Amino acid sequence: MKVLMVCLGNICRSPLAEGILQHKINTFNLDWEVQSAGTGNWHIGELPDSRSILTAQKHGIDITHQRGAQLKYSDLEEYDLIFAMDSSNYQNILRLAVRDEQRKKVHLIMNMIEPKENRSVPDPYWNDDGFELVYEMLDKACNAIIQKYGDDGIINTSSSNQSDSSH
Ligand code: 4NP
């Protein structure tokens, strides 16, 4: 399974989503890959925002190997699941798609826990206090992703939270 997390800048939300899902992939020893990208091109090649790095670190997750990338058409072919952080990202991803098979891969990430609510992960770029909330939302959404798509849904993600509270 290849998963792509997408936000606007690929420095705040989607790097956290990538780091959180990667951590769970490691915990459950899943044969999955996860990457992230932004719909915008401003931060290509950059480290994640320092506030995302710190928030991840607080939860025992290192995201300093990540570098900014921009979403490209071939991502719609390469990945099996593409998760948008907000409805604007979602629309921009769909704009690149040319086939239903590609469109079906694209989901709003928070719909994994609140189906059809179309809730967005708030952009924390302008809000220093927003990063912990973003982390908590993405942690729950990533648990739901693993429960739905991992090993036919037999994984119990509640035990994975133990590692988060130990830091
Ligand atoms: P992100 O946040 O989409 O969660 O990475 C943003 C980061 C940078 C910008 C906007 C949003 N920017 O305008 O540079």
Coordinates of C-alpha atoms and ligand atoms in Angstrom, one line a residue:
M1 CA 0.0 0.0 0.0
K2 CA 1.4 3.4 -1.0
V3 CA -0.1 6.4 0.9
L4 CA 0.4 10.1 0.1
M5 CA -0.5 12.9 2.6
V6 CA -1.2 16.2 0.9
C7 CA -1.6 19.8 2.3
L8 CA -0.9 23.2 0.9
G9 CA 2.8 23.9 1.7
N10 CA 4.0 20.4 2.7
I11 CA 5.8 21.9 5.8
C12 CA 3.1 21.8 8.5
R13 CA 0.3 19.3 8.3
S14 CA 1.2 16.7 5.8
P15 CA 4.8 16.2 7.2
L16 CA 3.1 15.5 10.5
A17 CA 0.7 13.1 8.9
E18 CA 3.5 11.3 7.1
G19 CA 5.5 11.0 10.3
I20 CA 2.6 9.8 12.4
L21 CA 1.6 7.2 9.8
Q22 CA 5.2 6.1 9.3
H23 CA 5.5 5.6 13.0
K24 CA 2.4 3.4 13.1
I25 CA 3.5 1.5 10.0
N26 CA 6.7 0.7 11.9
T27 CA 4.8 -0.3 15.1
F28 CA 2.5 -2.7 13.2
N29 CA 5.2 -3.9 10.8
L30 CA 3.1 -3.1 7.8
D31 CA 4.4 -3.4 4.2
W32 CA 3.3 0.2 3.4
E33 CA 5.0 3.3 2.2
V34 CA 4.0 6.8 3.1
Q35 CA 5.1 10.2 1.6
S36 CA 3.8 13.7 1.6
A37 CA 3.4 16.6 -0.8
G38 CA 2.0 20.1 -1.1
T39 CA -0.3 21.5 -3.8
G40 CA 1.9 24.7 -3.6
N41 CA 5.5 25.0 -4.8
W42 CA 6.9 27.5 -2.2
H43 CA 8.7 25.0 0.0
I44 CA 10.2 22.4 -2.3
G45 CA 13.3 20.9 -0.8
E46 CA 12.8 22.5 2.6
L47 CA 12.7 20.9 6.0
P48 CA 9.3 20.8 7.7
D49 CA 8.3 23.9 9.7
S50 CA 10.2 23.9 13.0
R51 CA 6.9 23.9 15.0
S52 CA 5.9 20.6 13.2
I53 CA 9.4 19.2 13.9
L54 CA 9.0 20.0 17.6
T55 CA 5.5 18.8 17.9
A56 CA 6.5 15.4 16.3
Q57 CA 9.5 15.2 18.6
K58 CA 7.3 15.7 21.6
H59 CA 5.5 12.6 20.6
G60 CA 8.7 10.6 19.9
I61 CA 8.6 11.0 16.1
D62 CA 11.5 12.3 14.0
I63 CA 10.5 14.1 10.8
T64 CA 13.8 15.9 10.1
H65 CA 14.6 13.6 7.2
Q66 CA 11.6 14.9 5.3
R67 CA 11.9 17.5 2.5
G68 CA 9.2 19.5 0.8
A69 CA 7.8 18.2 -2.5
Q70 CA 5.0 19.4 -4.8
L71 CA 2.1 17.2 -5.8
K72 CA 2.5 16.0 -9.4
Y73 CA 0.3 14.2 -11.9
S74 CA 2.2 11.0 -11.6
D75 CA 1.4 10.8 -7.9
L76 CA -2.2 10.0 -8.9
E77 CA -0.8 6.9 -10.6
E78 CA 1.8 6.0 -8.1
Y79 CA -0.1 6.1 -4.9
D80 CA -3.0 3.8 -3.8
L81 CA -4.5 6.3 -1.3
I82 CA -4.2 10.1 -1.3
F83 CA -5.3 12.0 1.8
A84 CA -6.1 15.7 1.7
M85 CA -5.8 17.8 4.8
D86 CA -8.6 20.2 3.8
S87 CA -11.3 20.8 1.2
S88 CA -9.2 23.2 -0.8
N89 CA -6.3 20.6 -1.1
Y90 CA -9.0 18.0 -1.9
Q91 CA -10.3 20.1 -4.8
N92 CA -6.8 20.9 -6.1
I93 CA -5.9 17.2 -6.1
L94 CA -9.0 16.3 -8.0
R95 CA -8.3 18.9 -10.6
L96 CA -5.2 16.9 -11.6
A97 CA -7.1 13.7 -11.9
V98 CA -8.3 12.5 -15.4
R99 CA -9.8 9.1 -14.6
D100 CA -12.3 7.8 -12.0
E101 CA -9.8 5.3 -10.8
Q102 CA -7.6 8.2 -9.8
R103 CA -10.4 10.2 -8.2
K104 CA -11.4 7.2 -6.1
K105 CA -8.0 7.3 -4.4
V106 CA -8.5 10.8 -3.0
H107 CA -10.1 11.3 0.4
L108 CA -10.4 14.0 3.0
I109 CA -8.4 12.6 5.9
M110 CA -10.8 13.5 8.6
N111 CA -13.6 11.6 6.8
M112 CA -11.7 8.5 8.0
I113 CA -13.1 9.2 11.5
E114 CA -16.1 11.3 10.7
P115 CA -17.4 10.0 7.4
K116 CA -19.0 12.5 5.1
E117 CA -18.6 15.4 7.6
N118 CA -15.9 16.9 5.3
R119 CA -14.0 18.4 8.2
S120 CA -10.7 20.0 7.5
V121 CA -7.5 19.8 9.5
P122 CA -6.9 23.5 10.3
D123 CA -3.9 25.1 8.7
P124 CA -1.6 25.9 11.7
Y125 CA 0.9 28.0 9.7
W126 CA -0.4 31.3 11.2
N127 CA -1.2 29.9 14.6
D128 CA 1.5 28.8 16.9
D129 CA -1.0 27.0 19.2
G130 CA -2.5 25.0 16.4
F131 CA 0.1 22.3 16.0
E132 CA -0.8 20.1 19.0
L133 CA -4.5 20.0 17.8
V134 CA -3.3 19.1 14.3
Y135 CA -1.2 16.3 15.8
E136 CA -4.1 14.9 17.8
M137 CA -6.5 15.0 14.8
L138 CA -4.0 13.3 12.6
D139 CA -3.1 10.7 15.1
K140 CA -6.7 9.6 15.3
A141 CA -7.1 9.7 11.5
C142 CA -4.0 7.6 11.0
N143 CA -5.3 5.0 13.5
A144 CA -8.5 4.9 11.4
I145 CA -6.5 4.5 8.2
I146 CA -4.6 1.5 9.7
Q147 CA -7.7 0.0 11.1
K148 CA -9.5 0.2 7.7
Y149 CA -6.7 -0.8 5.3
G150 CA -4.2 -2.6 7.5
D151 CA -4.2 -6.4 7.5
D152 CA -8.0 -6.6 6.7
G153 CA -8.9 -4.4 9.6
I154 CA -7.8 -6.8 12.4
I155 CA -5.3 -4.3 13.9
N156 CA -6.1 -2.8 17.3
T157 CA -4.4 0.6 17.2
S158 CA -5.3 1.5 20.8
S159 CA -2.0 -0.1 22.0
S160 CA 0.0 2.2 19.7
N161 CA -0.9 5.2 21.8
Q162 CA 1.4 4.0 24.6
S163 CA 4.5 5.1 22.7
D164 CA 3.0 8.6 22.3
S165 CA 2.5 9.3 26.0
S166 CA 6.0 8.1 27.0
H167 CA 7.7 11.3 25.7
Ligands
4NP1 P1 0.7 23.4 5.4 O1 0.8 24.9 6.0 O2 -0.2 23.5 4.2 O3 0.1 22.7 6.5 O4 2.1 23.0 5.1 C1 1.2 26.0 5.1 C2 2.5 26.2 5.0 C3 3.0 27.3 4.3 C4 2.1 28.1 3.6 C5 0.8 27.9 3.7 C6 0.3 26.8 4.5 N1 2.6 29.2 2.9 O5 1.8 30.0 2.4 O6 3.8 29.3 2.7

